[in-house]
Amino acid sequence: FIQAQYNLKNQGKENIIENLFISNNYEFYLENNMGEVVSLDDFLGKVLYIDIWASWCGPCRKLFPFSTSLKKKFKKKQLKKIDFIYVSIDNDYGKWKKSIEQLKIDGKNFISPADKNNGIGQYFNVSSIPRYIIIDKSGKVVQENAKRPNDDTLFNDLLELIND
């Protein structure tokens, strides 16, 4: 049903009753850097490569340059089919925003504080970070513990998903 709704939307046909039947798949707290609460459901239709990290996490910080390099491997047309989503589990909004600037994290940046009861960490049972998750175009989690951006085989995995 969700795939059919997605197809209708992409064909330029509006389905007025769509929201009556589709509930949010991903119900956890997620806030953008403008302070707006959002949902991963807003990205339905694209492959999502999600990076769960924190400003105080050394290994997380060391892997951001690999994410940048990974993104550069994709052509512009391919980049329209994938979103790189960075979700910090920081409790300190200031440190989160400062780290985005310092590390030049280019992508969609969100925060889901670890001290919230309905955070992304709890939702995906994250016990250590960095943690990477891949979600396909239909919203299905295809890898809950995905390869890190420094793994050379990740590019082909993502390419295969965006070409489906």
Short mmCIF file of C-alpha atoms in Angstrom, two decimals, residues 23 107 162:
data_model
loop_
_atom_site.label_atom_id
_atom_site.label_comp_id
_atom_site.label_asym_id
_atom_site.label_seq_id
_atom_site.Cartn_x
_atom_site.Cartn_y
_atom_site.Cartn_z
CA SER A 23 0.89 6.03 9.90
CA GLY A 107 24.05 16.58 4.79
CA ILE A 162 19.20 3.59 -5.49
#
